[in-house]
Tab-separated table of N, CA and C and ligand atoms in Angstrom:
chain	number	residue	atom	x	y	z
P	25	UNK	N	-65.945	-56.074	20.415
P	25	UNK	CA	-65.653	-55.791	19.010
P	25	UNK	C	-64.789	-56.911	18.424
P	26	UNK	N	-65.298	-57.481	17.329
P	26	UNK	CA	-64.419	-58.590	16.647
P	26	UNK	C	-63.738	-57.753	15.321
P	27	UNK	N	-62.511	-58.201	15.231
P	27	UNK	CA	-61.805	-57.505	14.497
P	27	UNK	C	-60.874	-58.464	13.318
P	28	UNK	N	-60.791	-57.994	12.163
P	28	UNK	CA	-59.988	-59.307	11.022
P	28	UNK	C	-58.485	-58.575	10.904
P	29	UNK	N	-57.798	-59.060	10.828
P	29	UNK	CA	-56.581	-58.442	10.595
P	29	UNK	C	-55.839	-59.333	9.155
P	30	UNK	N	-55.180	-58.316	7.987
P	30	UNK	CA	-54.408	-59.383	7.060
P	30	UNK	C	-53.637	-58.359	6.609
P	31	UNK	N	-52.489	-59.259	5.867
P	31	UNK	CA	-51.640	-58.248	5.594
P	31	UNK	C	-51.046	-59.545	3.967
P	32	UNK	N	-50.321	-58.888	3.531
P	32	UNK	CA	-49.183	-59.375	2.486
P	32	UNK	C	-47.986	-59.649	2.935
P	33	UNK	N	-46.879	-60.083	2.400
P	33	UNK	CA	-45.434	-60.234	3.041
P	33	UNK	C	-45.018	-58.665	2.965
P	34	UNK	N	-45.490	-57.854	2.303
P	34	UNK	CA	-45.217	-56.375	2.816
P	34	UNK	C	-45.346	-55.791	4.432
P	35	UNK	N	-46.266	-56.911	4.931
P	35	UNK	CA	-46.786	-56.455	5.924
P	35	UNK	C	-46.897	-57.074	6.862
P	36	UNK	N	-46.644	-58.530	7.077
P	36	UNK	CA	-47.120	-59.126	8.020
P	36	UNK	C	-46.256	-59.345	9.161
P	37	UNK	N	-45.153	-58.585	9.120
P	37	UNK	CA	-44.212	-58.781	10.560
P	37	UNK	C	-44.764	-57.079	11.454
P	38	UNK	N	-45.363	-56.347	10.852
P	38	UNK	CA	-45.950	-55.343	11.416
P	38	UNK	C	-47.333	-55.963	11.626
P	39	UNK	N	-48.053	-56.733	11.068
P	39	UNK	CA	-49.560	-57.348	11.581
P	39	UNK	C	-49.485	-58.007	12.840
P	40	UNK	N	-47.973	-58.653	12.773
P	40	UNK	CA	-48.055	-59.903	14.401
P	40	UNK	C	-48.143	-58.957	15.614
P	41	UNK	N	-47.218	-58.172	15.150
P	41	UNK	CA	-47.210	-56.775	16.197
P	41	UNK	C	-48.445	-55.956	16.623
P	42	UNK	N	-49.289	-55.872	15.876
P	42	UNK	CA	-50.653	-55.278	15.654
P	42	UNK	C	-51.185	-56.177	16.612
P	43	UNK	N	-51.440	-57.450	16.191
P	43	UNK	CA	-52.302	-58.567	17.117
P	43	UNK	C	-51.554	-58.647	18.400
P	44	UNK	N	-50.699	-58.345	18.776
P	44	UNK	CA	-50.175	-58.371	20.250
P	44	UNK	C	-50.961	-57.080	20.876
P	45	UNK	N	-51.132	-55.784	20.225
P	45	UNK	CA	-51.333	-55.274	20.805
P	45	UNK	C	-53.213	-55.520	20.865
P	46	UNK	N	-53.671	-55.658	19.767
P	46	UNK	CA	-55.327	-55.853	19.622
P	46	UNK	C	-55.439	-57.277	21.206
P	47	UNK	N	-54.598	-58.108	21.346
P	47	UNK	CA	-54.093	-59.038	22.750
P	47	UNK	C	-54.540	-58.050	23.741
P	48	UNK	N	-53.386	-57.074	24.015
P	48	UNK	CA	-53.245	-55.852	24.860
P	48	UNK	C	-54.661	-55.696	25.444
P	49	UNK	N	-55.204	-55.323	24.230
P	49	UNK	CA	-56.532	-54.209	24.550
P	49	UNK	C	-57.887	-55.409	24.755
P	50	UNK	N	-57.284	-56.196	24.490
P	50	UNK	CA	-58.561	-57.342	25.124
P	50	UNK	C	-59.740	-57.617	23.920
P	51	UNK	N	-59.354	-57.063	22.775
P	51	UNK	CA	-60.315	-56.782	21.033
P	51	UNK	C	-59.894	-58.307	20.649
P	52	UNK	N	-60.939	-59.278	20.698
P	52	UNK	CA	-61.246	-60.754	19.927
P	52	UNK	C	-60.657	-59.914	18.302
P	53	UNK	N	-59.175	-60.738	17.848
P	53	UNK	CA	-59.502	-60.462	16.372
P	53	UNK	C	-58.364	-62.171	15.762
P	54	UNK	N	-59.313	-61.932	14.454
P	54	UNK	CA	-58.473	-63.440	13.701
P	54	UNK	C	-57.626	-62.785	12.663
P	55	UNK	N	-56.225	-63.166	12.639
P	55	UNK	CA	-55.214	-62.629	11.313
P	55	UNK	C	-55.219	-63.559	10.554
P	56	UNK	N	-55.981	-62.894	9.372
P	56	UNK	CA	-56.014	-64.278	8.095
P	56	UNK	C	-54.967	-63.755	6.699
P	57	UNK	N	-53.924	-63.184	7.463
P	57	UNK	CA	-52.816	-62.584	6.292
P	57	UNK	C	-51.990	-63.787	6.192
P	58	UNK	N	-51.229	-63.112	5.423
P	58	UNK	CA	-49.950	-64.102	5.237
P	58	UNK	C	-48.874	-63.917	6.138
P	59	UNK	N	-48.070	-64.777	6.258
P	59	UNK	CA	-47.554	-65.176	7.773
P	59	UNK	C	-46.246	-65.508	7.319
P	60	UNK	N	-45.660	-64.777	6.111
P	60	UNK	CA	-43.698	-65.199	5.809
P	60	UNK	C	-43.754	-64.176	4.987
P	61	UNK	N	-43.043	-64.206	4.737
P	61	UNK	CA	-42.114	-63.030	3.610
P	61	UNK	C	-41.918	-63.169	2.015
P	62	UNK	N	-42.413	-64.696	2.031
P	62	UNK	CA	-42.812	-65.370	0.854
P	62	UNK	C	-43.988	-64.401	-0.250
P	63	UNK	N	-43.429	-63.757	-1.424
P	63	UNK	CA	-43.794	-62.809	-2.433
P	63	UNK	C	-44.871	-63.482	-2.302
P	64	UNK	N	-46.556	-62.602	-1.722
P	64	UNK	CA	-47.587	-63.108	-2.510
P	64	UNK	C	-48.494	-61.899	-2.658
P	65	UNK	N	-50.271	-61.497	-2.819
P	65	UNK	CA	-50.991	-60.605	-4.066
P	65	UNK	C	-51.319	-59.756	-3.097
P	66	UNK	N	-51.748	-58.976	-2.693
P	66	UNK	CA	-52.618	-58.102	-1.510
P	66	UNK	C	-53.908	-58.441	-1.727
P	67	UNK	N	-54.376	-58.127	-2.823
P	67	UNK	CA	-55.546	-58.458	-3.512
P	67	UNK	C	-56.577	-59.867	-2.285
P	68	UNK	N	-55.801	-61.026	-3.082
P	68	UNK	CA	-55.782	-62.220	-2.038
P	68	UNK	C	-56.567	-62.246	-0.656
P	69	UNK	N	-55.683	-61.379	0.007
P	69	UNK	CA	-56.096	-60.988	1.368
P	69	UNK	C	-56.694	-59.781	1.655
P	70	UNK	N	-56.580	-58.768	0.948
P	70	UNK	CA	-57.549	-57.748	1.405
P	70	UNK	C	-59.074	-57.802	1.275
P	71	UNK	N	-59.384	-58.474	0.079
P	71	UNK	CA	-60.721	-58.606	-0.173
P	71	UNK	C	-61.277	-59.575	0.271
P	72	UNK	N	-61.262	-60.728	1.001
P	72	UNK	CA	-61.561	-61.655	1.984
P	72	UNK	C	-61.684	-61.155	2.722
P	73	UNK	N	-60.499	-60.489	3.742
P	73	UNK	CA	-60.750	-59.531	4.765
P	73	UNK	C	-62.029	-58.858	4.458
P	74	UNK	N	-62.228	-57.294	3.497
P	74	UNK	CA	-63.200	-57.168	3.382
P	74	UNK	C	-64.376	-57.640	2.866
P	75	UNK	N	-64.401	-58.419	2.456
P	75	UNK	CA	-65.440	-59.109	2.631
P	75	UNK	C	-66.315	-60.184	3.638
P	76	UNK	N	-65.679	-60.503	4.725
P	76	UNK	CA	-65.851	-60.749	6.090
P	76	UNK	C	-66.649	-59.175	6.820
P	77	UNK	N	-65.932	-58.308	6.633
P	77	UNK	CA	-66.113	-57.245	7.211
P	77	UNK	C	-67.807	-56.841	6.905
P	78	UNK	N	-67.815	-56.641	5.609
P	78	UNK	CA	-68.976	-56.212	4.972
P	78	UNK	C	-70.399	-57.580	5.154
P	79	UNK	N	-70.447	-58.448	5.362
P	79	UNK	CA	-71.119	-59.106	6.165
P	79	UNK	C	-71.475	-59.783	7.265
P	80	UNK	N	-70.645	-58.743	8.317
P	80	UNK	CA	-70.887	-58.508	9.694
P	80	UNK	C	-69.985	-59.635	9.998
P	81	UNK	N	-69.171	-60.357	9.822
P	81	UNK	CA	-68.716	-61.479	10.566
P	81	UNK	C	-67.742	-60.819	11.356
P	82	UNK	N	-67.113	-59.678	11.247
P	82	UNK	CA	-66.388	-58.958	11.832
P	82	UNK	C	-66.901	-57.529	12.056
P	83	UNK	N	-66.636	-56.786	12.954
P	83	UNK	CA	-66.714	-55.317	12.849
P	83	UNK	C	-65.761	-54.530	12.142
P	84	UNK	N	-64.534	-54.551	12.609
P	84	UNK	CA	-63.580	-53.262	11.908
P	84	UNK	C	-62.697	-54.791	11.516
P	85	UNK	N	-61.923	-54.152	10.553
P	85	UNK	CA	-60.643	-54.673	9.706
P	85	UNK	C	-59.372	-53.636	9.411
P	86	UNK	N	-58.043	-54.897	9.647
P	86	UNK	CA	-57.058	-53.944	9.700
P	86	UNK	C	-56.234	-54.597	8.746
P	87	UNK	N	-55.621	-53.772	7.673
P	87	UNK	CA	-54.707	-54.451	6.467
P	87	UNK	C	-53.493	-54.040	6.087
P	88	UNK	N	-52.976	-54.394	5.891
P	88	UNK	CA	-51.464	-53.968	5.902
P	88	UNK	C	-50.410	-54.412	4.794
P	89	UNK	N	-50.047	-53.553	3.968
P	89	UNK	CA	-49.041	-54.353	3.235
P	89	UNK	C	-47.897	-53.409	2.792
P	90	UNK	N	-47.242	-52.921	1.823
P	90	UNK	CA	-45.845	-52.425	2.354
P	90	UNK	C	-46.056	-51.219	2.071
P	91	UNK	N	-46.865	-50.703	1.850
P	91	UNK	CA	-47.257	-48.761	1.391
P	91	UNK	C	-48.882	-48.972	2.106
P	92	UNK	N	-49.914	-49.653	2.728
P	92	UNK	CA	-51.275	-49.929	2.971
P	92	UNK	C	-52.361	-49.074	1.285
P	93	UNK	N	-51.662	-49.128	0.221
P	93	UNK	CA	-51.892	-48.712	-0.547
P	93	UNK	C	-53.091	-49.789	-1.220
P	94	UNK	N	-52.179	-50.435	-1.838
P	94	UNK	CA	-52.441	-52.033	-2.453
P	94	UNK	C	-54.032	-52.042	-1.973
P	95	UNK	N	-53.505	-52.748	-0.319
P	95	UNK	CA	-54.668	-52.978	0.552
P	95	UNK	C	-56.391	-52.326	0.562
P	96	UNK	N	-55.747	-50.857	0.590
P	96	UNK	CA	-57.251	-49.851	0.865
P	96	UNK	C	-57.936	-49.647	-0.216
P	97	UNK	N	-57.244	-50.057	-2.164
P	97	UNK	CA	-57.369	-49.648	-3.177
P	97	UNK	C	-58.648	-51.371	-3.019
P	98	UNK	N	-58.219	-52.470	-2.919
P	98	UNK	CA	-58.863	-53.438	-2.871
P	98	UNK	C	-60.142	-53.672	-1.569
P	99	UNK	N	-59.384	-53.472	-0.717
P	99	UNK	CA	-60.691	-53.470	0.423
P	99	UNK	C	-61.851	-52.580	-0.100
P	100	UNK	N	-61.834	-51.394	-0.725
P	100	UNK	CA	-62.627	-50.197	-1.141
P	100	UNK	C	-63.415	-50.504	-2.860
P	101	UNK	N	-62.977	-51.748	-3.207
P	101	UNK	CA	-64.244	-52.250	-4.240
P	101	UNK	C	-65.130	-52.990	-3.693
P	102	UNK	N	-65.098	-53.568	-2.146
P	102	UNK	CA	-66.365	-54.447	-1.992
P	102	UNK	C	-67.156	-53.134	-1.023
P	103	UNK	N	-68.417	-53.633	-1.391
P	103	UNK	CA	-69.694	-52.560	-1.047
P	103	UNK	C	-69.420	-52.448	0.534
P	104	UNK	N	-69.612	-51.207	0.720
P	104	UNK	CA	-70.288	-51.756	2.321
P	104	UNK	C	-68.691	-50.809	2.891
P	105	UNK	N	-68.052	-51.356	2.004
P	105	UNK	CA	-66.541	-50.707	3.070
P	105	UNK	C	-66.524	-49.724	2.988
P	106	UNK	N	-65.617	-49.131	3.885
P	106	UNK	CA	-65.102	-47.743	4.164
P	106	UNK	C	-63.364	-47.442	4.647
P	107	UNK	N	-63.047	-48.179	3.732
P	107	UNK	CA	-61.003	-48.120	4.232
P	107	UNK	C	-60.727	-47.389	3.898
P	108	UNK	N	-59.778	-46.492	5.188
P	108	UNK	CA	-59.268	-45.839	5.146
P	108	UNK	C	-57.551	-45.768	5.263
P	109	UNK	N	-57.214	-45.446	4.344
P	109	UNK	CA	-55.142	-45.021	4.560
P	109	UNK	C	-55.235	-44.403	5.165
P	110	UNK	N	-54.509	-44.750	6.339
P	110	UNK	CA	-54.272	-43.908	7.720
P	110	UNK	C	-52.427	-43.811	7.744
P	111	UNK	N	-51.501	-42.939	7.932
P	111	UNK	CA	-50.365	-42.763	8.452
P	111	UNK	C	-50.145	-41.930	9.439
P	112	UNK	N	-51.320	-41.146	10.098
P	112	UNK	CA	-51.071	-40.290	11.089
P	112	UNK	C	-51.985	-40.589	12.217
P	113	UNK	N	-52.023	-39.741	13.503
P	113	UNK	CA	-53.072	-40.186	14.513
P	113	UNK	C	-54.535	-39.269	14.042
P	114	UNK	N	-53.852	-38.211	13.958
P	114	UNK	CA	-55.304	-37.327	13.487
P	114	UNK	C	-56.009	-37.573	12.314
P	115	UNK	N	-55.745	-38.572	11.592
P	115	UNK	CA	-56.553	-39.491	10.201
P	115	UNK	C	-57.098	-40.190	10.829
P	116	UNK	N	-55.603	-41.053	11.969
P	116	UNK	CA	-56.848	-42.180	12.280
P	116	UNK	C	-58.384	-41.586	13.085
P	117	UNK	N	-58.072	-41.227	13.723
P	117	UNK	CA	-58.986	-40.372	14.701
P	117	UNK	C	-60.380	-39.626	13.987
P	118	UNK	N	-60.012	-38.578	12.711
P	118	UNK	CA	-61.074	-38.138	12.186
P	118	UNK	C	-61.586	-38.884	11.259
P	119	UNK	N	-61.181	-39.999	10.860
P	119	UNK	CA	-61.576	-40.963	9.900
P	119	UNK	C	-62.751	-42.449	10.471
P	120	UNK	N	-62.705	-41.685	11.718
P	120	UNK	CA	-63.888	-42.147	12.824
P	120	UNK	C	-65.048	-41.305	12.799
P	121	UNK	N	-64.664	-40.744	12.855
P	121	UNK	CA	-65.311	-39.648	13.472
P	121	UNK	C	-66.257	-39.103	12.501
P	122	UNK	N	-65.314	-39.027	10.957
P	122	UNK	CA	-66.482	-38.083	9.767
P	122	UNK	C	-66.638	-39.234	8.974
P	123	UNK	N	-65.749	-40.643	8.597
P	123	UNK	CA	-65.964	-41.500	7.800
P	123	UNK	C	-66.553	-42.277	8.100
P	124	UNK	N	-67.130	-42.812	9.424
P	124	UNK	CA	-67.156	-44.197	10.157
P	124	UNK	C	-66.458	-45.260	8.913
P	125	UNK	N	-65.285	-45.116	9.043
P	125	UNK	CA	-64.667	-46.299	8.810
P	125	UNK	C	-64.642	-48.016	9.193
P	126	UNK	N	-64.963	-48.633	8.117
P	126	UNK	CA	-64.875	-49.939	8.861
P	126	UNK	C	-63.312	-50.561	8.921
P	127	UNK	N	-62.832	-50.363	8.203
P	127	UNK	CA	-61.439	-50.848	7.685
P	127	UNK	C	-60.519	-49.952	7.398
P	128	UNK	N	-59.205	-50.111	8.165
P	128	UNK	CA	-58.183	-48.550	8.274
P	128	UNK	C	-56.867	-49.612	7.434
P	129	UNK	N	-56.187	-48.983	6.661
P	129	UNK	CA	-54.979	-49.673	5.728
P	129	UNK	C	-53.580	-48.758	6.415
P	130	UNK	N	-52.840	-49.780	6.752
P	130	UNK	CA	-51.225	-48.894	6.751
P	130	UNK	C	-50.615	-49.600	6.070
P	131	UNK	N	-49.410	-48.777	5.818
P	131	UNK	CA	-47.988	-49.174	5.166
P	131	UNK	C	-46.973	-49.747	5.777
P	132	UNK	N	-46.158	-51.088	6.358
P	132	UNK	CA	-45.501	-51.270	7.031
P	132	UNK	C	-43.932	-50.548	6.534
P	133	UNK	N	-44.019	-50.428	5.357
P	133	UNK	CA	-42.734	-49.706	4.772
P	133	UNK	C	-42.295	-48.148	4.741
P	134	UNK	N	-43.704	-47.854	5.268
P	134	UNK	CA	-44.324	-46.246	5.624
P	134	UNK	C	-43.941	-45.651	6.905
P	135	UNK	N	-44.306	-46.371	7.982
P	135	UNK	CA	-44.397	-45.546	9.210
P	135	UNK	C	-44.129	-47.213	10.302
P	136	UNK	N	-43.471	-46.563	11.659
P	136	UNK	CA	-42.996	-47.426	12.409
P	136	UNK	C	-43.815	-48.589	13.051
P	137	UNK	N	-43.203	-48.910	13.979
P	137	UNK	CA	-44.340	-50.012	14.795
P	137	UNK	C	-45.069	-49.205	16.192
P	138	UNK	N	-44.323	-48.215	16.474
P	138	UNK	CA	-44.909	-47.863	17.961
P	138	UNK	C	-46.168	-46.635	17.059
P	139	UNK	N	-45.767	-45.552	16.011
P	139	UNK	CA	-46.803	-45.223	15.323
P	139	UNK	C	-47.886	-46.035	14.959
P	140	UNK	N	-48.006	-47.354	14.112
P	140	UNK	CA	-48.785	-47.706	13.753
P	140	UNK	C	-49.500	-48.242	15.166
P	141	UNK	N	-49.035	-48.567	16.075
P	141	UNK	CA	-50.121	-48.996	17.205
P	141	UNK	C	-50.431	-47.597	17.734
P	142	UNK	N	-50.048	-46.788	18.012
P	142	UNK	CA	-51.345	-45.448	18.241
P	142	UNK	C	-52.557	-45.312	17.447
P	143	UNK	N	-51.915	-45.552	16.435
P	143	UNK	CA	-53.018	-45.442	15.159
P	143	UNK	C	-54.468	-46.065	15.431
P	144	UNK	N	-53.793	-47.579	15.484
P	144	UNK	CA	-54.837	-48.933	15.719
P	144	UNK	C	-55.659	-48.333	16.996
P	145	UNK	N	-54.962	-48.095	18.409
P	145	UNK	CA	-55.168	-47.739	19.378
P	145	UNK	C	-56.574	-46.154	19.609
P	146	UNK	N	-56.148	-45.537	18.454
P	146	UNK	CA	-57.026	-44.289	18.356
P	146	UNK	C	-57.952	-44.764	17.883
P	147	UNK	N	-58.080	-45.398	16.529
P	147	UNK	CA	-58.634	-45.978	15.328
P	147	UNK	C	-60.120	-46.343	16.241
P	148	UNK	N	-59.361	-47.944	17.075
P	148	UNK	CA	-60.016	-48.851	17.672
P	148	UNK	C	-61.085	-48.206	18.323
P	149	UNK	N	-60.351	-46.998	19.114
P	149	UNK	CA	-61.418	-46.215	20.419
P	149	UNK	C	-62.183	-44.628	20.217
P	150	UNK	N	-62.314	-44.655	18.812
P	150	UNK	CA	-62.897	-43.206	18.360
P	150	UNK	C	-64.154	-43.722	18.027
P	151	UNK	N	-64.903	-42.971	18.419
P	151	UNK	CA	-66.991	-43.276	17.678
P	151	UNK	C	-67.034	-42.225	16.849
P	152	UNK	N	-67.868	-43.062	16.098
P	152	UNK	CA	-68.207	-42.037	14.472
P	152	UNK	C	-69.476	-41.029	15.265
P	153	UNK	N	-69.345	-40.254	14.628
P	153	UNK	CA	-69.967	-38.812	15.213
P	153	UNK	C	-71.797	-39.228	14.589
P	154	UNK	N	-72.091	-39.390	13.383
P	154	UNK	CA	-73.191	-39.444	12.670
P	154	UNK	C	-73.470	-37.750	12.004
P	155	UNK	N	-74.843	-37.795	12.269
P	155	UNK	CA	-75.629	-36.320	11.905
P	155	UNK	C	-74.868	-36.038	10.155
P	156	UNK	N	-74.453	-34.900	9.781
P	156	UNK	CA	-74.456	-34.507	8.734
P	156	UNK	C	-73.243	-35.713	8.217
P	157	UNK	N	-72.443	-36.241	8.627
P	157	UNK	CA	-71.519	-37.189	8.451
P	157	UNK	C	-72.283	-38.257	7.970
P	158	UNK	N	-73.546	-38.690	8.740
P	158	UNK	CA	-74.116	-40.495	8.530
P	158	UNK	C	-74.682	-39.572	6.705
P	159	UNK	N	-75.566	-38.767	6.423
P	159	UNK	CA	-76.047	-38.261	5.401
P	159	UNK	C	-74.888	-38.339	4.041
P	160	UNK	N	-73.491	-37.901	4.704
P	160	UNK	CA	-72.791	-37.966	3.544
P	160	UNK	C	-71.892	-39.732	3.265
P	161	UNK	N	-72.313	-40.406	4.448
P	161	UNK	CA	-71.843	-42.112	3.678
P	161	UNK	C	-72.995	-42.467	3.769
P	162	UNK	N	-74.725	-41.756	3.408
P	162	UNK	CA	-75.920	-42.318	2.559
P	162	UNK	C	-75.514	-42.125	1.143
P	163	UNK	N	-74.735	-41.317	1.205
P	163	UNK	CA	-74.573	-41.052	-0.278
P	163	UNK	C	-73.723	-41.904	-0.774
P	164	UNK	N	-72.554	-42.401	-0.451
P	164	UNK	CA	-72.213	-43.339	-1.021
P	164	UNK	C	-72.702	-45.025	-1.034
P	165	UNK	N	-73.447	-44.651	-0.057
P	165	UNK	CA	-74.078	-46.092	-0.034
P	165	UNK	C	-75.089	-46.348	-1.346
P	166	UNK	N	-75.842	-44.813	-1.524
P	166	UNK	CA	-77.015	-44.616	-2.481
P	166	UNK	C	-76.055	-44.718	-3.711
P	167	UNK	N	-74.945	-44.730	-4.176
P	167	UNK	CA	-73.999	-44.488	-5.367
P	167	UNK	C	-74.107	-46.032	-5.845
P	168	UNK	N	-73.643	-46.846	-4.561
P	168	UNK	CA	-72.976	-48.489	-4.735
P	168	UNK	C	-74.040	-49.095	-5.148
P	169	UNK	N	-75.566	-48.786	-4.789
P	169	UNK	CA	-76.579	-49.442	-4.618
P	169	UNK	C	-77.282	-49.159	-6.301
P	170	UNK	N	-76.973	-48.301	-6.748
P	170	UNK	CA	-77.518	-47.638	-8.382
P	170	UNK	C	-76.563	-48.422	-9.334
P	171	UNK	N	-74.827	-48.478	-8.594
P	171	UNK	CA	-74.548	-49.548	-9.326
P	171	UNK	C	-74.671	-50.741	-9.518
P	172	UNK	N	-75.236	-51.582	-8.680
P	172	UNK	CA	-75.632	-52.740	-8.738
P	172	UNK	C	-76.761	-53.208	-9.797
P	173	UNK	N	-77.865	-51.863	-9.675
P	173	UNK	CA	-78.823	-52.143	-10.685
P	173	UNK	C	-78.728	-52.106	-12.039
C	26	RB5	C1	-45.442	-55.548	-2.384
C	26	RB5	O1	-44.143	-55.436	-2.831
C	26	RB5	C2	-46.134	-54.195	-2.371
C	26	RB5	O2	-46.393	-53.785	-3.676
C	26	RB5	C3	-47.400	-54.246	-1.552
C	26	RB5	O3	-47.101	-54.647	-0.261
C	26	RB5	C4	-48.160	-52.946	-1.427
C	26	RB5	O4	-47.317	-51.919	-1.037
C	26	RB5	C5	-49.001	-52.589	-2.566
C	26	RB5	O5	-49.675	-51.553	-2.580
């Protein structure tokens, strides 16, 4: 599984932490966030991120900025995605499971560092279920696709 990781200066001292552990688990991923504390857009980086995501160059994406608000509001205008705000394990977990999520958003200003790596950790290793679930993200796929025309 190849994985993108980015964050904002909201976020990116909880992203380095993230990639140690995505290290850990042996998951190929590239962090194309910002890398100081230096005020910059979420925008910027979330939608690159997703947009990598959404044409396969990556599988899942992880974004982060100081509420994962910013992040999931932007990752979730390019087609194809499925980000999810996650702050708990049982989001991350069923947000596999009923959303197939491609892209999960936290808050580094939200919730800790040993939480947010369960998260990643559940996130990473839950399979989307399908059956009446794949039917209800046809539907949003069938939504994105009417808007285009
Ligand atoms: C930056 O101060 C902050 O607004 C950003 O990290 C994020 O929380 C936005 O949703």
């Amino acid at each position: 599984m190849k994985v993108v990781v980015a964050s904002d200066h909201g976020g990116y001292q909880l992203a380095k932490q993230i990639g140690v552990l995505l290290e850990d688990l042996s998951i190929d991923y590239t962090n194309i966030g910002s890398d100081c504390a230096d005020s910059v857009d979420y925008p910027d980086y979330g939608i690159p991120a997703a947009e990598r995501v959404a044409k396969g160059e990556f599988d899942r994406g992880i974004l982060i900025c100081g509420t994962g608000i910013g992040m999931s509001i932007a990752a979730n205008k390019v087609k194809d995605i499925r980000c999810a705000l996650v702050h708990d394990v049982y989001s991350a977990r069923v947000t596999r499971v009923h959303n197939d999520s491609n892209m999960l958003a936290m808050g580094a200003r939200v919730i800790g560092e040993d939480l947010a790596k369960e998260i990643v950790r559940t996130w990473i290793g839950t399979t989307f279920q399908g059956g009446r679930h794949a039917d209800r993200i046809s539907k949003l796929s069938d939504y994105e696709t009417k808007q285009e025309a």
